[in-house]
mmCIF file of C-alpha atoms in Angstrom:
data_model
loop_
_atom_site.group_PDB
_atom_site.id
_atom_site.type_symbol
_atom_site.label_atom_id
_atom_site.label_comp_id
_atom_site.label_asym_id
_atom_site.label_seq_id
_atom_site.Cartn_x
_atom_site.Cartn_y
_atom_site.Cartn_z
ATOM 1 C CA UNK A 1 0.000 0.000 0.000
ATOM 2 C CA UNK A 2 1.640 3.138 -1.153
ATOM 3 C CA UNK A 3 0.968 6.583 0.134
ATOM 4 C CA UNK A 4 0.098 8.014 -3.270
ATOM 5 C CA UNK A 5 -2.734 5.507 -3.549
ATOM 6 C CA UNK A 6 -4.241 6.866 -0.378
ATOM 7 C CA UNK A 7 -3.841 10.424 -1.581
ATOM 8 C CA UNK A 8 -5.702 9.584 -4.775
ATOM 9 C CA UNK A 9 -8.309 7.666 -2.792
ATOM 10 C CA UNK A 10 -8.880 10.673 -0.525
ATOM 11 C CA UNK A 11 -9.123 12.957 -3.524
ATOM 12 C CA UNK A 12 -11.672 10.660 -5.127
ATOM 13 C CA UNK A 13 -13.717 10.459 -1.953
ATOM 14 C CA UNK A 14 -13.789 14.249 -1.697
ATOM 15 C CA UNK A 15 -14.635 14.628 -5.384
ATOM 16 C CA UNK A 16 -18.015 12.886 -5.156
ATOM 17 C CA UNK A 17 -19.812 15.477 -3.013
ATOM 18 C CA UNK A 18 -18.169 18.231 -5.058
ATOM 19 C CA UNK A 19 -19.557 16.648 -8.223
ATOM 20 C CA UNK A 20 -22.976 16.304 -6.618
ATOM 21 C CA UNK A 21 -22.883 19.941 -5.612
ATOM 22 C CA UNK A 22 -21.983 21.089 -9.130
ATOM 23 C CA UNK A 23 -24.811 19.048 -10.656
ATOM 24 C CA UNK A 24 -27.403 20.321 -8.189
ATOM 25 C CA UNK A 25 -26.181 23.873 -8.661
ATOM 26 C CA UNK A 26 -26.527 23.605 -12.439
ATOM 27 C CA UNK A 27 -29.974 22.099 -11.982
ATOM 28 C CA UNK A 28 -31.248 25.030 -9.935
ATOM 29 C CA UNK A 29 -30.096 27.796 -12.308
ATOM 30 C CA UNK A 30 -32.424 29.488 -14.760
ATOM 31 C CA UNK A 31 -31.723 28.296 -18.285
ATOM 32 C CA UNK A 32 -31.274 31.732 -19.834
ATOM 33 C CA UNK A 33 -28.505 32.587 -17.357
ATOM 34 C CA UNK A 34 -26.168 30.183 -19.157
ATOM 35 C CA UNK A 35 -26.653 31.989 -22.465
ATOM 36 C CA UNK A 36 -26.421 35.361 -20.774
ATOM 37 C CA UNK A 37 -23.109 34.365 -19.221
ATOM 38 C CA UNK A 38 -21.734 33.220 -22.599
ATOM 39 C CA UNK A 39 -21.439 29.629 -21.459
ATOM 40 C CA UNK A 40 -22.668 26.356 -22.909
ATOM 41 C CA UNK A 41 -26.399 25.796 -22.501
ATOM 42 C CA UNK A 42 -27.991 24.491 -19.343
ATOM 43 C CA UNK A 43 -28.657 21.002 -20.766
ATOM 44 C CA UNK A 44 -25.008 20.818 -21.860
ATOM 45 C CA UNK A 45 -23.718 21.636 -18.384
ATOM 46 C CA UNK A 46 -26.249 19.336 -16.772
ATOM 47 C CA UNK A 47 -24.906 16.596 -19.043
ATOM 48 C CA UNK A 48 -21.282 17.389 -18.231
ATOM 49 C CA UNK A 49 -21.722 17.602 -14.466
ATOM 50 C CA UNK A 50 -24.170 14.686 -14.391
ATOM 51 C CA UNK A 51 -21.936 12.403 -16.453
ATOM 52 C CA UNK A 52 -18.953 13.443 -14.348
ATOM 53 C CA UNK A 53 -20.788 12.583 -11.154
ATOM 54 C CA UNK A 54 -21.689 9.195 -12.595
ATOM 55 C CA UNK A 55 -18.079 8.534 -13.616
ATOM 56 C CA UNK A 56 -16.898 9.553 -10.148
ATOM 57 C CA UNK A 57 -19.243 7.046 -8.558
ATOM 58 C CA UNK A 58 -18.549 4.179 -10.983
ATOM 59 C CA UNK A 59 -14.786 4.399 -11.362
ATOM 60 C CA UNK A 60 -13.500 4.181 -7.870
ATOM 61 C CA UNK A 61 -10.119 5.782 -7.254
ATOM 62 C CA UNK A 62 -7.494 4.717 -4.744
ATOM 63 C CA UNK A 63 -6.208 1.274 -3.708
ATOM 64 C CA UNK A 64 -9.092 -0.677 -5.204
ATOM 65 C CA UNK A 65 -9.031 1.335 -8.392
ATOM 66 C CA UNK A 66 -9.903 -0.597 -11.498
ATOM 67 C CA UNK A 67 -7.204 1.366 -13.218
ATOM 68 C CA UNK A 68 -7.622 4.318 -15.472
ATOM 69 C CA UNK A 69 -8.054 7.859 -14.301
ATOM 70 C CA UNK A 70 -11.481 8.528 -15.762
ATOM 71 C CA UNK A 71 -12.609 9.873 -12.454
ATOM 72 C CA UNK A 72 -9.776 12.416 -12.451
ATOM 73 C CA UNK A 73 -10.967 13.727 -15.826
ATOM 74 C CA UNK A 74 -14.477 13.946 -14.385
ATOM 75 C CA UNK A 75 -13.151 15.871 -11.393
ATOM 76 C CA UNK A 76 -11.484 18.356 -13.736
ATOM 77 C CA UNK A 77 -14.774 18.888 -15.595
ATOM 78 C CA UNK A 78 -16.590 19.482 -12.322
ATOM 79 C CA UNK A 79 -13.936 21.937 -11.170
ATOM 80 C CA UNK A 80 -14.211 23.858 -14.446
ATOM 81 C CA UNK A 81 -17.919 24.249 -13.715
ATOM 82 C CA UNK A 82 -17.302 25.424 -10.157
ATOM 83 C CA UNK A 83 -14.463 27.875 -10.808
ATOM 84 C CA UNK A 84 -15.509 29.216 -14.214
ATOM 85 C CA UNK A 85 -19.195 28.707 -14.983
ATOM 86 C CA UNK A 86 -20.724 29.126 -11.531
ATOM 87 C CA UNK A 87 -19.171 32.570 -10.801
ATOM 88 C CA UNK A 88 -20.258 33.765 -14.258
ATOM 89 C CA UNK A 89 -23.819 32.615 -13.558
ATOM 90 C CA UNK A 90 -23.833 34.446 -10.234
ATOM 91 C CA UNK A 91 -22.506 37.643 -11.856
ATOM 92 C CA UNK A 92 -25.068 37.645 -14.638
ATOM 93 C CA UNK A 93 -27.875 37.244 -12.115
ATOM 94 C CA UNK A 94 -26.896 40.402 -10.312
ATOM 95 C CA UNK A 95 -25.014 38.716 -7.507
ATOM 96 C CA UNK A 96 -21.512 39.441 -6.350
ATOM 97 C CA UNK A 97 -19.799 42.773 -6.096
ATOM 98 C CA UNK A 98 -20.958 46.103 -7.393
ATOM 99 C CA UNK A 99 -24.625 45.915 -6.628
ATOM 100 C CA UNK B 1 -59.667 40.961 -35.364
ATOM 101 C CA UNK B 2 -56.492 39.496 -34.004
ATOM 102 C CA UNK B 3 -55.601 35.833 -33.770
ATOM 103 C CA UNK B 4 -55.402 34.843 -30.116
ATOM 104 C CA UNK B 5 -55.321 31.082 -30.700
ATOM 105 C CA UNK B 6 -51.700 31.177 -29.561
ATOM 106 C CA UNK B 7 -53.161 31.062 -26.032
ATOM 107 C CA UNK B 8 -53.973 27.394 -26.551
ATOM 108 C CA UNK B 9 -57.065 26.240 -24.714
ATOM 109 C CA UNK B 10 -57.707 29.663 -23.193
ATOM 110 C CA UNK B 11 -60.371 31.980 -24.527
ATOM 111 C CA UNK B 12 -59.199 35.553 -24.790
ATOM 112 C CA UNK B 13 -61.183 38.762 -24.679
ATOM 113 C CA UNK B 14 -60.040 42.256 -25.702
ATOM 114 C CA UNK B 15 -57.632 43.352 -22.976
ATOM 115 C CA UNK B 16 -59.262 46.704 -22.304
ATOM 116 C CA UNK B 17 -62.557 44.939 -21.521
ATOM 117 C CA UNK B 18 -60.965 43.287 -18.495
ATOM 118 C CA UNK B 19 -58.829 45.879 -16.633
ATOM 119 C CA UNK B 20 -58.988 43.590 -13.584
ATOM 120 C CA UNK B 21 -56.693 41.215 -15.485
ATOM 121 C CA UNK B 22 -54.058 43.884 -16.178
ATOM 122 C CA UNK B 23 -51.308 45.348 -14.053
ATOM 123 C CA UNK B 24 -51.902 49.062 -13.396
ATOM 124 C CA UNK B 25 -49.001 50.336 -15.557
ATOM 125 C CA UNK B 26 -50.014 47.927 -18.332
ATOM 126 C CA UNK B 27 -53.631 49.112 -18.335
ATOM 127 C CA UNK B 28 -52.524 52.744 -18.448
ATOM 128 C CA UNK B 29 -50.131 52.111 -21.337
ATOM 129 C CA UNK B 30 -52.724 50.152 -23.308
ATOM 130 C CA UNK B 31 -55.222 53.011 -22.954
ATOM 131 C CA UNK B 32 -52.682 55.449 -24.351
ATOM 132 C CA UNK B 33 -52.166 53.321 -27.491
ATOM 133 C CA UNK B 34 -54.021 53.882 -30.719
ATOM 134 C CA UNK B 35 -57.423 52.209 -30.049
ATOM 135 C CA UNK B 36 -57.018 50.148 -33.226
ATOM 136 C CA UNK B 37 -53.738 48.754 -31.887
ATOM 137 C CA UNK B 38 -55.086 48.235 -28.380
ATOM 138 C CA UNK B 39 -57.929 46.184 -29.852
ATOM 139 C CA UNK B 40 -55.367 43.687 -31.172
ATOM 140 C CA UNK B 41 -54.332 42.823 -27.619
ATOM 141 C CA UNK B 42 -56.247 39.991 -25.990
ATOM 142 C CA UNK B 43 -56.192 38.874 -22.372
ATOM 143 C CA UNK B 44 -57.059 35.572 -20.713
ATOM 144 C CA UNK B 45 -57.236 34.649 -17.050
ATOM 145 C CA UNK B 46 -54.858 31.901 -15.862
ATOM 146 C CA UNK B 47 -53.924 30.169 -12.634
ATOM 147 C CA UNK B 48 -51.257 32.431 -11.050
ATOM 148 C CA UNK B 49 -49.335 29.300 -10.015
ATOM 149 C CA UNK B 50 -48.862 28.554 -13.726
ATOM 150 C CA UNK B 51 -47.536 31.949 -14.777
ATOM 151 C CA UNK B 52 -44.007 30.737 -15.503
ATOM 152 C CA UNK B 53 -43.684 30.109 -19.202
ATOM 153 C CA UNK B 54 -42.891 26.403 -19.266
ATOM 154 C CA UNK B 55 -45.700 25.548 -16.856
ATOM 155 C CA UNK B 56 -48.091 27.892 -18.620
ATOM 156 C CA UNK B 57 -47.417 26.304 -22.009
ATOM 157 C CA UNK B 58 -47.770 22.766 -20.676
ATOM 158 C CA UNK B 59 -50.988 23.498 -18.802
ATOM 159 C CA UNK B 60 -52.827 25.415 -21.513
ATOM 160 C CA UNK B 61 -51.523 23.783 -24.693
ATOM 161 C CA UNK B 62 -49.811 26.938 -25.893
ATOM 162 C CA UNK B 63 -46.696 26.417 -28.041
ATOM 163 C CA UNK B 64 -43.414 27.387 -26.364
ATOM 164 C CA UNK B 65 -42.332 29.209 -29.515
ATOM 165 C CA UNK B 66 -45.525 31.287 -29.274
ATOM 166 C CA UNK B 67 -44.577 32.731 -25.904
ATOM 167 C CA UNK B 68 -42.227 35.653 -25.498
ATOM 168 C CA UNK B 69 -40.309 36.165 -22.280
ATOM 169 C CA UNK B 70 -39.676 39.701 -21.087
ATOM 170 C CA UNK B 71 -36.461 39.849 -19.089
ATOM 171 C CA UNK B 72 -35.260 42.983 -17.349
ATOM 172 C CA UNK B 73 -31.543 43.598 -17.739
ATOM 173 C CA UNK B 74 -29.490 45.961 -15.601
ATOM 174 C CA UNK B 75 -26.378 47.387 -17.239
ATOM 175 C CA UNK B 76 -23.773 49.036 -15.056
ATOM 176 C CA UNK B 77 -20.969 51.428 -15.840
ATOM 177 C CA UNK B 78 -19.381 52.745 -12.658
ATOM 178 C CA UNK B 79 -22.132 54.031 -10.374
ATOM 179 C CA UNK B 80 -24.595 54.353 -13.200
ATOM 180 C CA UNK B 81 -27.190 51.603 -13.680
ATOM 181 C CA UNK B 82 -29.415 51.512 -16.725
ATOM 182 C CA UNK B 83 -32.260 49.158 -17.397
ATOM 183 C CA UNK B 84 -33.635 47.596 -20.522
ATOM 184 C CA UNK B 85 -36.223 44.951 -21.239
ATOM 185 C CA UNK B 86 -35.635 42.168 -23.716
ATOM 186 C CA UNK B 87 -38.463 40.375 -25.431
ATOM 187 C CA UNK B 88 -37.355 37.017 -26.816
ATOM 188 C CA UNK B 89 -39.242 33.866 -27.742
ATOM 189 C CA UNK B 90 -39.402 31.384 -24.886
ATOM 190 C CA UNK B 91 -37.694 28.808 -27.087
ATOM 191 C CA UNK B 92 -34.628 31.076 -27.272
ATOM 192 C CA UNK B 93 -32.384 32.953 -24.810
ATOM 193 C CA UNK B 94 -31.389 36.597 -24.743
ATOM 194 C CA UNK B 95 -27.760 37.421 -25.433
ATOM 195 C CA UNK B 96 -27.475 39.599 -22.324
ATOM 196 C CA UNK B 97 -23.718 39.855 -22.209
ATOM 197 C CA UNK B 98 -23.334 40.668 -25.885
ATOM 198 C CA UNK B 99 -25.894 42.751 -27.732
ATOM 199 C CA UNK B 100 -27.801 44.013 -24.701
ATOM 200 C CA UNK B 101 -24.695 45.060 -22.836
ATOM 201 C CA UNK B 102 -23.433 46.993 -25.878
ATOM 202 C CA UNK B 103 -26.822 48.608 -26.462
ATOM 203 C CA UNK B 104 -26.872 49.826 -22.847
ATOM 204 C CA UNK B 105 -23.281 50.981 -23.235
ATOM 205 C CA UNK B 106 -22.534 49.170 -19.992
ATOM 206 C CA UNK B 107 -19.426 47.430 -18.747
ATOM 207 C CA UNK B 108 -21.408 44.722 -17.016
ATOM 208 C CA UNK B 109 -24.889 43.471 -17.746
ATOM 209 C CA UNK B 110 -26.961 41.110 -15.650
ATOM 210 C CA UNK B 111 -30.546 40.085 -15.099
ATOM 211 C CA UNK B 112 -32.063 42.650 -12.766
ATOM 212 C CA UNK B 113 -32.640 41.008 -9.366
ATOM 213 C CA UNK B 114 -36.266 40.030 -8.843
ATOM 214 C CA UNK B 115 -37.007 42.653 -6.153
ATOM 215 C CA UNK B 116 -35.431 45.369 -8.242
ATOM 216 C CA UNK B 117 -37.352 44.470 -11.406
ATOM 217 C CA UNK B 118 -40.626 44.272 -9.494
ATOM 218 C CA UNK B 119 -40.142 47.527 -7.571
ATOM 219 C CA UNK B 120 -39.106 49.564 -10.605
ATOM 220 C CA UNK B 121 -41.635 48.202 -13.069
ATOM 221 C CA UNK B 122 -44.645 48.059 -10.736
ATOM 222 C CA UNK B 123 -45.419 44.607 -12.146
ATOM 223 C CA UNK B 124 -45.498 41.148 -10.636
ATOM 224 C CA UNK B 125 -42.571 38.807 -11.123
ATOM 225 C CA UNK B 126 -43.390 36.244 -13.765
ATOM 226 C CA UNK B 127 -45.807 38.678 -15.373
ATOM 227 C CA UNK B 128 -43.475 41.431 -16.535
ATOM 228 C CA UNK B 129 -44.952 43.031 -19.607
ATOM 229 C CA UNK B 130 -43.136 45.083 -22.274
ATOM 230 C CA UNK B 131 -46.136 47.431 -22.388
ATOM 231 C CA UNK B 132 -46.108 49.971 -19.562
ATOM 232 C CA UNK B 133 -42.493 49.750 -18.443
ATOM 233 C CA UNK B 134 -40.746 52.958 -17.292
ATOM 234 C CA UNK B 135 -40.326 55.276 -20.262
ATOM 235 C CA UNK B 136 -36.547 55.445 -20.082
ATOM 236 C CA UNK B 137 -36.176 51.675 -20.471
ATOM 237 C CA UNK B 138 -35.565 50.643 -24.053
ATOM 238 C CA UNK B 139 -37.534 47.534 -24.971
ATOM 239 C CA UNK B 140 -35.399 45.377 -27.230
ATOM 240 C CA UNK B 141 -37.467 43.012 -29.329
ATOM 241 C CA UNK B 142 -35.844 40.046 -31.023
ATOM 242 C CA UNK B 143 -36.506 39.891 -34.764
ATOM 243 C CA UNK B 144 -38.100 36.446 -34.321
ATOM 244 C CA UNK B 145 -40.732 37.974 -31.996
ATOM 245 C CA UNK B 146 -41.465 40.737 -34.503
ATOM 246 C CA UNK B 147 -41.944 38.118 -37.219
ATOM 247 C CA UNK B 148 -44.270 35.896 -35.165
ATOM 248 C CA UNK B 149 -47.962 36.034 -36.144
ATOM 249 C CA UNK B 150 -48.899 36.206 -32.462
ATOM 250 C CA UNK B 151 -47.099 35.984 -29.140
ATOM 251 C CA UNK B 152 -48.116 35.440 -25.530
ATOM 252 C CA UNK B 153 -46.626 37.923 -23.057
ATOM 253 C CA UNK B 154 -47.087 38.819 -19.409
ATOM 254 C CA UNK B 155 -49.823 41.214 -18.378
ATOM 255 C CA UNK B 156 -48.177 42.835 -15.360
ATOM 256 C CA UNK B 157 -49.874 40.341 -13.046
ATOM 257 C CA UNK B 158 -49.481 36.597 -12.627
ATOM 258 C CA UNK B 159 -53.146 35.696 -13.018
ATOM 259 C CA UNK B 160 -53.436 36.451 -16.727
ATOM 260 C CA UNK B 161 -51.574 36.503 -20.042
ATOM 261 C CA UNK B 162 -51.797 38.772 -23.060
ATOM 262 C CA UNK B 163 -51.716 37.757 -26.712
ATOM 263 C CA UNK B 164 -50.857 40.158 -29.501
ATOM 264 C CA UNK B 165 -49.376 40.120 -33.018
ATOM 265 C CA UNK B 166 -45.573 40.110 -33.060
ATOM 266 C CA UNK B 167 -45.624 43.067 -35.429
ATOM 267 C CA UNK B 168 -47.517 45.109 -32.827
ATOM 268 C CA UNK B 169 -45.055 44.118 -30.086
ATOM 269 C CA UNK B 170 -42.331 45.430 -32.373
ATOM 270 C CA UNK B 171 -43.857 48.873 -32.917
ATOM 271 C CA UNK B 172 -44.934 49.709 -29.386
ATOM 272 C CA UNK B 173 -43.563 52.983 -27.971
ATOM 273 C CA UNK B 174 -39.944 52.648 -26.890
ATOM 274 C CA UNK B 175 -39.247 49.397 -28.684
ATOM 275 C CA UNK B 176 -36.381 48.570 -31.012
ATOM 276 C CA UNK B 177 -36.237 45.431 -33.099
ATOM 277 C CA UNK B 178 -32.813 43.843 -32.714
ATOM 278 C CA UNK B 179 -31.615 41.132 -35.046
ATOM 279 C CA UNK B 180 -29.827 38.332 -33.227
ATOM 280 C CA UNK B 181 -30.915 39.446 -29.754
ATOM 281 C CA UNK B 182 -31.774 35.855 -28.944
ATOM 282 C CA UNK B 183 -29.691 32.754 -29.373
#
């Protein structure tokens, strides 16, 4: 059992709720906000975050990993949503600074 | 006589016959229109719980592409905030950050927060109507709305909807038809 396995396992475990959060967040946004923010459409982001969440659940990371880093790719997609798309959605709905 | 069949299973009557189904600013603006134009606007009572476009269309058999959403956009440049309304078909989305932002000459454009839109327009959320908005708000009408034979729009209140020819929506006071407003 190597340490890096446990690091990846921990990362994977933490990624699942993050993926769930991103999907639920996308689900609760108004559809025209995505267009207004110059992002992909709401169904597209629902698909991306939903598929990522599914991949995170199916392909377990860490010591019992079936190999492959699909889940890491899914985590990246989810993080793109959280750091890029979500703030843009908040801004275009009048949230954030300057109001 | 206008075609109000876009309201699906609802039966419309001339809007000015039922002022109880109109928001106060909407009724006032309709009265100030040319009576021939005002006669083209029909109103029908709906369940206020079904005022949001998708639910409205599903419940009353009205096509989604026959409804126009009126979204209030706030554009900011420094301390200055300007408002505009965008009328786009419900099957499309307004390009807020592109065309609308440039038209308002703003650095940042966003949907006006619900409280703000309601307080400034004097209309109910979910029933915002392009007729009767504050005079200094440009109403940007997507070319697809202008070309539609008839569209369903809000009435200022949640318990009714208006139907009118797209061409009339496009020549109301304060409106500008914008090509490519919606995507």
